[in-house]
């Protein structure tokens, strides 16, 4: 067996476990849609593709192990899998599909792969337990509403590889306190002036950690200039403050 076809186990609400053959390379659309009693899944080493809505609504799914062969996580693949608490996506994955982890309300920890280039529309929409996210250096695009309403998210790190941040990408992330960015010139900073990327947030209450010597660059950039801009030095973000009274750092 190399493929589990579309709708193969659709709505098998009593299915509690499944063992996949090592030969499996693809799981088709909606293959395990609504299998709410599944609690744990280990995917085989040959698997490359998880299709659209493959595990949609598997509300009891607490853990999943992805193989290093995986390249594609399809649209809505784990939509509303609310019992998932952590995921580690292998470096072989280049795209996380539209709404892939939408509504995974228990998801506290996400490790994104170094080969990732695109986080599509609503990929982590309403992942309300997520507290921090580091975007890998390979990512060029964060899609619209990618982290919409992740209202426990307190910090985000953006690499210099990012060229596009979509509309409402962090809309409603009301717990945000720290943004760390790596862009060093005006031309490379993504233009988010009309996109409501950080809608319903108060930028003045959020620290924007920028590279050393680049504060004025961000002060001239629409939207970014509204944040509490803090210059980090080149030594891991340490900041030095001189006390004139005691003559100490």
PDB file of C-alpha atoms in Angstrom:
ATOM      1  CA  UNK A   1       0.000   0.000   0.000  1.00  0.00           C
ATOM      2  CA  UNK A   2       1.406   3.375  -1.049  1.00  0.00           C
ATOM      3  CA  UNK A   3      -1.695   5.570  -0.760  1.00  0.00           C
ATOM      4  CA  UNK A   4      -4.680   5.841   1.554  1.00  0.00           C
ATOM      5  CA  UNK A   5      -7.400   7.182  -0.673  1.00  0.00           C
ATOM      6  CA  UNK A   6      -9.767  10.098  -0.261  1.00  0.00           C
ATOM      7  CA  UNK A   7     -12.451   9.711   2.423  1.00  0.00           C
ATOM      8  CA  UNK A   8     -11.143   6.205   3.241  1.00  0.00           C
ATOM      9  CA  UNK A   9     -11.996   6.295   6.965  1.00  0.00           C
ATOM     10  CA  UNK A  10     -14.250   9.338   6.946  1.00  0.00           C
ATOM     11  CA  UNK A  11     -16.308   9.628  10.133  1.00  0.00           C
ATOM     12  CA  UNK A  12     -15.000   6.453  11.767  1.00  0.00           C
ATOM     13  CA  UNK A  13     -15.660   7.953  15.173  1.00  0.00           C
ATOM     14  CA  UNK A  14     -14.823   4.746  17.074  1.00  0.00           C
ATOM     15  CA  UNK A  15     -11.381   4.281  15.518  1.00  0.00           C
ATOM     16  CA  UNK A  16      -8.840   4.488  18.341  1.00  0.00           C
ATOM     17  CA  UNK A  17      -5.567   3.497  16.661  1.00  0.00           C
ATOM     18  CA  UNK A  18      -4.029   2.801  13.286  1.00  0.00           C
ATOM     19  CA  UNK A  19      -0.734   1.310  12.102  1.00  0.00           C
ATOM     20  CA  UNK A  20       0.538   2.556   8.778  1.00  0.00           C
ATOM     21  CA  UNK A  21       2.628   0.377   6.435  1.00  0.00           C
ATOM     22  CA  UNK A  22       6.216   1.465   5.778  1.00  0.00           C
ATOM     23  CA  UNK A  23       5.452   1.682   2.058  1.00  0.00           C
ATOM     24  CA  UNK A  24       2.898   4.501   2.503  1.00  0.00           C
ATOM     25  CA  UNK A  25       3.780   7.714   0.636  1.00  0.00           C
ATOM     26  CA  UNK A  26       0.504   9.665   0.640  1.00  0.00           C
ATOM     27  CA  UNK A  27      -2.620  10.138   2.765  1.00  0.00           C
ATOM     28  CA  UNK A  28      -5.492  11.392   0.652  1.00  0.00           C
ATOM     29  CA  UNK A  29      -8.055  14.121   1.163  1.00  0.00           C
ATOM     30  CA  UNK A  30     -10.288  13.687   4.239  1.00  0.00           C
ATOM     31  CA  UNK A  31      -8.921  10.165   4.766  1.00  0.00           C
ATOM     32  CA  UNK A  32      -9.436  10.295   8.553  1.00  0.00           C
ATOM     33  CA  UNK A  33     -11.866  13.217   8.704  1.00  0.00           C
ATOM     34  CA  UNK A  34     -13.823  13.175  11.980  1.00  0.00           C
ATOM     35  CA  UNK A  35     -12.023  10.209  13.564  1.00  0.00           C
ATOM     36  CA  UNK A  36     -12.426  11.767  16.976  1.00  0.00           C
ATOM     37  CA  UNK A  37     -11.233   8.785  19.034  1.00  0.00           C
ATOM     38  CA  UNK A  38      -7.736   8.681  17.519  1.00  0.00           C
ATOM     39  CA  UNK A  39      -5.269   9.816  20.181  1.00  0.00           C
ATOM     40  CA  UNK A  40      -1.810   9.185  18.730  1.00  0.00           C
ATOM     41  CA  UNK A  41      -0.380   8.802  15.236  1.00  0.00           C
ATOM     42  CA  UNK A  42       3.097   7.822  14.052  1.00  0.00           C
ATOM     43  CA  UNK A  43       3.492   8.366  10.343  1.00  0.00           C
ATOM     44  CA  UNK A  44       5.799   6.056   8.321  1.00  0.00           C
ATOM     45  CA  UNK A  45       9.232   7.059   7.055  1.00  0.00           C
ATOM     46  CA  UNK A  46       8.292   6.996   3.359  1.00  0.00           C
ATOM     47  CA  UNK A  47       5.369   9.441   3.686  1.00  0.00           C
ATOM     48  CA  UNK A  48       5.711  12.629   1.626  1.00  0.00           C
ATOM     49  CA  UNK A  49       2.182  14.069   1.509  1.00  0.00           C
ATOM     50  CA  UNK A  50      -0.629  14.658   3.984  1.00  0.00           C
ATOM     51  CA  UNK A  51      -3.630  15.649   1.901  1.00  0.00           C
ATOM     52  CA  UNK A  52      -6.301  18.255   2.368  1.00  0.00           C
ATOM     53  CA  UNK A  53      -8.397  17.771   5.547  1.00  0.00           C
ATOM     54  CA  UNK A  54      -6.717  14.398   6.117  1.00  0.00           C
ATOM     55  CA  UNK A  55      -7.166  14.528   9.909  1.00  0.00           C
ATOM     56  CA  UNK A  56      -9.791  17.291  10.035  1.00  0.00           C
ATOM     57  CA  UNK A  57     -11.704  17.259  13.317  1.00  0.00           C
ATOM     58  CA  UNK A  58      -9.697  14.486  14.982  1.00  0.00           C
ATOM     59  CA  UNK A  59     -10.525  16.119  18.271  1.00  0.00           C
ATOM     60  CA  UNK A  60      -8.914  13.456  20.478  1.00  0.00           C
ATOM     61  CA  UNK A  61      -5.544  13.503  18.720  1.00  0.00           C
ATOM     62  CA  UNK A  62      -2.916  14.368  21.328  1.00  0.00           C
ATOM     63  CA  UNK A  63       0.328  13.578  19.526  1.00  0.00           C
ATOM     64  CA  UNK A  64       1.635  13.078  16.031  1.00  0.00           C
ATOM     65  CA  UNK A  65       5.081  12.095  14.809  1.00  0.00           C
ATOM     66  CA  UNK A  66       6.048  13.355  11.383  1.00  0.00           C
ATOM     67  CA  UNK A  67       8.705  11.549   9.296  1.00  0.00           C
ATOM     68  CA  UNK A  68      11.717  13.303   7.797  1.00  0.00           C
ATOM     69  CA  UNK A  69      10.452  12.381   4.332  1.00  0.00           C
ATOM     70  CA  UNK A  70       7.396  14.647   4.611  1.00  0.00           C
ATOM     71  CA  UNK A  71       7.276  17.603   2.191  1.00  0.00           C
ATOM     72  CA  UNK A  72       3.642  18.739   2.205  1.00  0.00           C
ATOM     73  CA  UNK A  73       1.076  19.364   4.933  1.00  0.00           C
ATOM     74  CA  UNK A  74      -2.127  20.074   3.044  1.00  0.00           C
ATOM     75  CA  UNK A  75      -4.908  22.572   3.529  1.00  0.00           C
ATOM     76  CA  UNK A  76      -6.883  22.045   6.765  1.00  0.00           C
ATOM     77  CA  UNK A  77      -4.916  18.828   7.407  1.00  0.00           C
ATOM     78  CA  UNK A  78      -5.284  19.090  11.204  1.00  0.00           C
ATOM     79  CA  UNK A  79      -8.168  21.563  11.379  1.00  0.00           C
ATOM     80  CA  UNK A  80      -9.733  21.660  14.865  1.00  0.00           C
ATOM     81  CA  UNK A  81      -7.463  19.007  16.358  1.00  0.00           C
ATOM     82  CA  UNK A  82      -7.890  20.721  19.701  1.00  0.00           C
ATOM     83  CA  UNK A  83      -6.102  18.122  21.856  1.00  0.00           C
ATOM     84  CA  UNK A  84      -2.720  18.549  20.128  1.00  0.00           C
ATOM     85  CA  UNK A  85      -0.292  20.263  22.514  1.00  0.00           C
ATOM     86  CA  UNK A  86       2.983  20.273  20.581  1.00  0.00           C
ATOM     87  CA  UNK A  87       4.279  19.551  17.098  1.00  0.00           C
ATOM     88  CA  UNK A  88       7.707  19.323  15.529  1.00  0.00           C
ATOM     89  CA  UNK A  89       7.611  19.678  11.765  1.00  0.00           C
ATOM     90  CA  UNK A  90      10.606  18.113   9.978  1.00  0.00           C
ATOM     91  CA  UNK A  91      13.039  20.145   7.892  1.00  0.00           C
ATOM     92  CA  UNK A  92      11.841  18.433   4.723  1.00  0.00           C
ATOM     93  CA  UNK A  93       8.548  20.371   4.814  1.00  0.00           C
ATOM     94  CA  UNK A  94       8.569  23.508   2.634  1.00  0.00           C
ATOM     95  CA  UNK A  95       4.919  24.592   2.838  1.00  0.00           C
ATOM     96  CA  UNK A  96       2.337  24.544   5.613  1.00  0.00           C
ATOM     97  CA  UNK A  97      -0.997  24.673   3.854  1.00  0.00           C
ATOM     98  CA  UNK A  98      -3.938  26.995   4.261  1.00  0.00           C
ATOM     99  CA  UNK A  99      -5.657  26.484   7.660  1.00  0.00           C
ATOM    100  CA  UNK A 100      -3.441  23.435   8.303  1.00  0.00           C
ATOM    101  CA  UNK A 101      -3.626  23.770  12.106  1.00  0.00           C
ATOM    102  CA  UNK A 102      -6.623  26.101  12.296  1.00  0.00           C
ATOM    103  CA  UNK A 103      -8.358  25.908  15.674  1.00  0.00           C
ATOM    104  CA  UNK A 104      -5.773  23.671  17.359  1.00  0.00           C
ATOM    105  CA  UNK A 105      -6.641  25.396  20.593  1.00  0.00           C
ATOM    106  CA  UNK A 106      -4.399  23.262  22.840  1.00  0.00           C
ATOM    107  CA  UNK A 107      -1.244  23.764  20.790  1.00  0.00           C
ATOM    108  CA  UNK A 108       1.394  25.317  23.054  1.00  0.00           C
ATOM    109  CA  UNK A 109       4.595  24.547  21.184  1.00  0.00           C
ATOM    110  CA  UNK A 110       5.482  24.565  17.488  1.00  0.00           C
ATOM    111  CA  UNK A 111       8.899  23.854  16.016  1.00  0.00           C
ATOM    112  CA  UNK A 112       8.954  25.077  12.442  1.00  0.00           C
ATOM    113  CA  UNK A 113      11.395  23.520   9.958  1.00  0.00           C
ATOM    114  CA  UNK A 114      14.490  25.201   8.563  1.00  0.00           C
ATOM    115  CA  UNK A 115      13.419  24.439   4.995  1.00  0.00           C
ATOM    116  CA  UNK A 116      10.036  26.135   5.310  1.00  0.00           C
ATOM    117  CA  UNK A 117       9.375  28.870   2.734  1.00  0.00           C
ATOM    118  CA  UNK A 118       5.653  29.616   3.102  1.00  0.00           C
ATOM    119  CA  UNK A 119       3.154  29.741   5.959  1.00  0.00           C
ATOM    120  CA  UNK A 120      -0.171  29.958   4.185  1.00  0.00           C
ATOM    121  CA  UNK A 121      -3.492  31.652   5.005  1.00  0.00           C
ATOM    122  CA  UNK A 122      -4.712  30.882   8.519  1.00  0.00           C
ATOM    123  CA  UNK A 123      -2.186  28.082   9.082  1.00  0.00           C
ATOM    124  CA  UNK A 124      -2.267  28.622  12.864  1.00  0.00           C
ATOM    125  CA  UNK A 125      -5.497  30.627  13.076  1.00  0.00           C
ATOM    126  CA  UNK A 126      -6.958  30.617  16.601  1.00  0.00           C
ATOM    127  CA  UNK A 127      -4.213  28.490  18.198  1.00  0.00           C
ATOM    128  CA  UNK A 128      -5.056  30.136  21.484  1.00  0.00           C
ATOM    129  CA  UNK A 129      -2.507  28.341  23.714  1.00  0.00           C
ATOM    130  CA  UNK A 130       0.544  29.235  21.619  1.00  0.00           C
ATOM    131  CA  UNK A 131       2.867  31.564  23.544  1.00  0.00           C
ATOM    132  CA  UNK A 132       5.858  32.121  21.246  1.00  0.00           C
ATOM    133  CA  UNK A 133       6.977  31.462  17.703  1.00  0.00           C
ATOM    134  CA  UNK A 134      10.338  31.682  15.949  1.00  0.00           C
ATOM    135  CA  UNK A 135      10.059  31.911  12.186  1.00  0.00           C
ATOM    136  CA  UNK A 136      12.959  30.045  10.493  1.00  0.00           C
ATOM    137  CA  UNK A 137      15.444  31.834   8.264  1.00  0.00           C
ATOM    138  CA  UNK A 138      14.100  30.140   5.141  1.00  0.00           C
ATOM    139  CA  UNK A 139      10.588  31.645   5.304  1.00  0.00           C
ATOM    140  CA  UNK A 140       9.774  34.294   2.706  1.00  0.00           C
ATOM    141  CA  UNK A 141       6.004  34.594   3.137  1.00  0.00           C
ATOM    142  CA  UNK A 142       3.663  34.678   6.122  1.00  0.00           C
ATOM    143  CA  UNK A 143       0.174  34.440   4.702  1.00  0.00           C
ATOM    144  CA  UNK A 144      -2.968  36.331   5.576  1.00  0.00           C
ATOM    145  CA  UNK A 145      -4.363  35.538   9.042  1.00  0.00           C
ATOM    146  CA  UNK A 146      -1.571  33.007   9.590  1.00  0.00           C
ATOM    147  CA  UNK A 147      -1.571  33.573  13.369  1.00  0.00           C
ATOM    148  CA  UNK A 148      -4.939  35.308  13.657  1.00  0.00           C
ATOM    149  CA  UNK A 149      -6.343  35.387  17.186  1.00  0.00           C
ATOM    150  CA  UNK A 150      -3.443  33.520  18.794  1.00  0.00           C
ATOM    151  CA  UNK A 151      -4.301  35.468  21.914  1.00  0.00           C
ATOM    152  CA  UNK A 152      -1.696  33.888  24.232  1.00  0.00           C
ATOM    153  CA  UNK A 153       1.186  34.679  21.861  1.00  0.00           C
ATOM    154  CA  UNK A 154       3.683  36.923  23.648  1.00  0.00           C
ATOM    155  CA  UNK A 155       6.704  36.937  21.339  1.00  0.00           C
ATOM    156  CA  UNK A 156       7.568  36.512  17.660  1.00  0.00           C
ATOM    157  CA  UNK A 157      10.971  36.424  15.982  1.00  0.00           C
ATOM    158  CA  UNK A 158      11.128  37.459  12.313  1.00  0.00           C
ATOM    159  CA  UNK A 159      14.186  36.536  10.187  1.00  0.00           C
ATOM    160  CA  UNK A 160      15.527  38.773   7.431  1.00  0.00           C
ATOM    161  CA  UNK A 161      14.367  36.245   4.798  1.00  0.00           C
ATOM    162  CA  UNK A 162      10.743  37.388   5.145  1.00  0.00           C
ATOM    163  CA  UNK A 163       9.608  39.633   2.311  1.00  0.00           C
ATOM    164  CA  UNK A 164       5.826  39.463   2.728  1.00  0.00           C
ATOM    165  CA  UNK A 165       3.528  39.511   5.762  1.00  0.00           C
ATOM    166  CA  UNK A 166      -0.102  39.090   4.781  1.00  0.00           C
ATOM    167  CA  UNK A 167      -3.178  40.988   5.894  1.00  0.00           C
ATOM    168  CA  UNK A 168      -4.270  40.412   9.504  1.00  0.00           C
ATOM    169  CA  UNK A 169      -1.430  37.916  10.016  1.00  0.00           C
ATOM    170  CA  UNK A 170      -1.245  38.713  13.748  1.00  0.00           C
ATOM    171  CA  UNK A 171      -4.657  40.333  14.131  1.00  0.00           C
ATOM    172  CA  UNK A 172      -6.041  39.808  17.625  1.00  0.00           C
ATOM    173  CA  UNK A 173      -2.774  38.575  19.163  1.00  0.00           C
ATOM    174  CA  UNK A 174      -3.492  40.784  22.140  1.00  0.00           C
ATOM    175  CA  UNK A 175      -0.852  39.289  24.486  1.00  0.00           C
ATOM    176  CA  UNK A 176       2.081  40.246  22.233  1.00  0.00           C
ATOM    177  CA  UNK A 177       4.865  41.968  24.182  1.00  0.00           C
ATOM    178  CA  UNK A 178       8.004  41.424  22.088  1.00  0.00           C
ATOM    179  CA  UNK A 179       8.780  41.397  18.375  1.00  0.00           C
ATOM    180  CA  UNK A 180      12.340  40.696  17.261  1.00  0.00           C
ATOM    181  CA  UNK A 181      13.280  41.599  13.689  1.00  0.00           C
ATOM    182  CA  UNK A 182      16.434  41.160  11.586  1.00  0.00           C
ATOM    183  CA  UNK A 183      15.911  43.516   8.617  1.00  0.00           C
ATOM    184  CA  UNK A 184      18.649  46.142   8.408  1.00  0.00           C
ATOM    185  CA  UNK A 185      17.525  48.562   5.691  1.00  0.00           C
ATOM    186  CA  UNK A 186      14.339  50.295   4.672  1.00  0.00           C
ATOM    187  CA  UNK A 187      14.000  48.375   1.420  1.00  0.00           C
ATOM    188  CA  UNK A 188      14.022  44.957   3.074  1.00  0.00           C
ATOM    189  CA  UNK A 189      11.479  45.767   5.810  1.00  0.00           C
ATOM    190  CA  UNK A 190       8.093  44.384   4.670  1.00  0.00           C
ATOM    191  CA  UNK A 191       5.538  47.042   3.824  1.00  0.00           C
ATOM    192  CA  UNK A 192       2.553  46.453   6.108  1.00  0.00           C
ATOM    193  CA  UNK A 193       1.101  49.960   6.028  1.00  0.00           C
ATOM    194  CA  UNK A 194      -2.373  49.057   4.775  1.00  0.00           C
ATOM    195  CA  UNK A 195      -2.664  45.439   5.843  1.00  0.00           C
ATOM    196  CA  UNK A 196      -3.853  45.545   9.480  1.00  0.00           C
ATOM    197  CA  UNK A 197      -1.169  42.964  10.281  1.00  0.00           C
ATOM    198  CA  UNK A 198      -1.303  43.850  13.974  1.00  0.00           C
ATOM    199  CA  UNK A 199      -4.934  44.951  14.193  1.00  0.00           C
ATOM    200  CA  UNK A 200      -6.448  45.378  17.679  1.00  0.00           C
ATOM    201  CA  UNK A 201      -2.996  45.636  19.258  1.00  0.00           C
ATOM    202  CA  UNK A 202      -1.482  48.643  21.004  1.00  0.00           C
ATOM    203  CA  UNK A 203       1.966  49.011  19.357  1.00  0.00           C
ATOM    204  CA  UNK A 204       3.246  51.420  22.000  1.00  0.00           C
ATOM    205  CA  UNK A 205       3.009  48.595  24.549  1.00  0.00           C
ATOM    206  CA  UNK A 206       4.999  46.162  22.411  1.00  0.00           C
ATOM    207  CA  UNK A 207       8.804  46.182  22.255  1.00  0.00           C
ATOM    208  CA  UNK A 208      10.226  46.017  18.745  1.00  0.00           C
ATOM    209  CA  UNK A 209      13.775  44.685  19.033  1.00  0.00           C
ATOM    210  CA  UNK A 210      15.752  45.925  16.028  1.00  0.00           C
ATOM    211  CA  UNK A 211      19.399  45.392  14.987  1.00  0.00           C
ATOM    212  CA  UNK A 212      22.035  47.661  16.515  1.00  0.00           C
ATOM    213  CA  UNK A 213      22.174  51.109  14.919  1.00  0.00           C
ATOM    214  CA  UNK A 214      18.904  50.652  13.008  1.00  0.00           C
ATOM    215  CA  UNK A 215      16.395  52.413  15.232  1.00  0.00           C
ATOM    216  CA  UNK A 216      16.087  55.402  12.890  1.00  0.00           C
ATOM    217  CA  UNK A 217      15.361  53.078   9.955  1.00  0.00           C
ATOM    218  CA  UNK A 218      12.292  51.698  11.729  1.00  0.00           C
ATOM    219  CA  UNK A 219      11.247  55.121  12.978  1.00  0.00           C
ATOM    220  CA  UNK A 220      10.813  56.090   9.329  1.00  0.00           C
ATOM    221  CA  UNK A 221       8.720  53.062   8.403  1.00  0.00           C
ATOM    222  CA  UNK A 222       4.919  53.151   8.566  1.00  0.00           C
ATOM    223  CA  UNK A 223       3.345  50.964  11.270  1.00  0.00           C
ATOM    224  CA  UNK A 224       6.723  49.716  12.535  1.00  0.00           C
ATOM    225  CA  UNK A 225       7.459  53.229  13.826  1.00  0.00           C
ATOM    226  CA  UNK A 226       4.476  52.978  16.171  1.00  0.00           C
ATOM    227  CA  UNK A 227       6.080  50.261  18.300  1.00  0.00           C
ATOM    228  CA  UNK A 228       8.346  50.784  21.307  1.00  0.00           C
ATOM    229  CA  UNK A 229      11.598  50.473  19.357  1.00  0.00           C
ATOM    230  CA  UNK A 230      14.567  49.002  21.207  1.00  0.00           C
ATOM    231  CA  UNK A 231      18.013  48.595  19.660  1.00  0.00           C
ATOM    232  CA  UNK A 232      19.672  45.259  20.366  1.00  0.00           C
ATOM    233  CA  UNK A 233      23.419  44.988  19.983  1.00  0.00           C
ATOM    234  CA  UNK A 234      25.256  42.271  18.095  1.00  0.00           C
ATOM    235  CA  UNK A 235      25.849  40.140  21.168  1.00  0.00           C
ATOM    236  CA  UNK A 236      22.650  38.149  21.379  1.00  0.00           C
ATOM    237  CA  UNK A 237      20.362  41.062  22.121  1.00  0.00           C
ATOM    238  CA  UNK A 238      22.076  42.272  25.300  1.00  0.00           C
ATOM    239  CA  UNK A 239      21.514  45.909  26.134  1.00  0.00           C
ATOM    240  CA  UNK A 240      23.921  48.102  28.103  1.00  0.00           C
ATOM    241  CA  UNK A 241      22.787  50.939  30.352  1.00  0.00           C
ATOM    242  CA  UNK A 242      25.295  53.325  31.910  1.00  0.00           C
ATOM    243  CA  UNK A 243      24.612  54.652  35.401  1.00  0.00           C
ATOM    244  CA  UNK A 244      26.336  58.052  35.594  1.00  0.00           C
ATOM    245  CA  UNK A 245      26.021  58.239  39.375  1.00  0.00           C
ATOM    246  CA  UNK A 246      27.877  55.001  40.059  1.00  0.00           C
ATOM    247  CA  UNK A 247      29.854  54.978  36.796  1.00  0.00           C
ATOM    248  CA  UNK A 248      28.830  51.386  36.150  1.00  0.00           C
ATOM    249  CA  UNK A 249      27.181  49.454  33.349  1.00  0.00           C
TER     250      UNK A 249
END
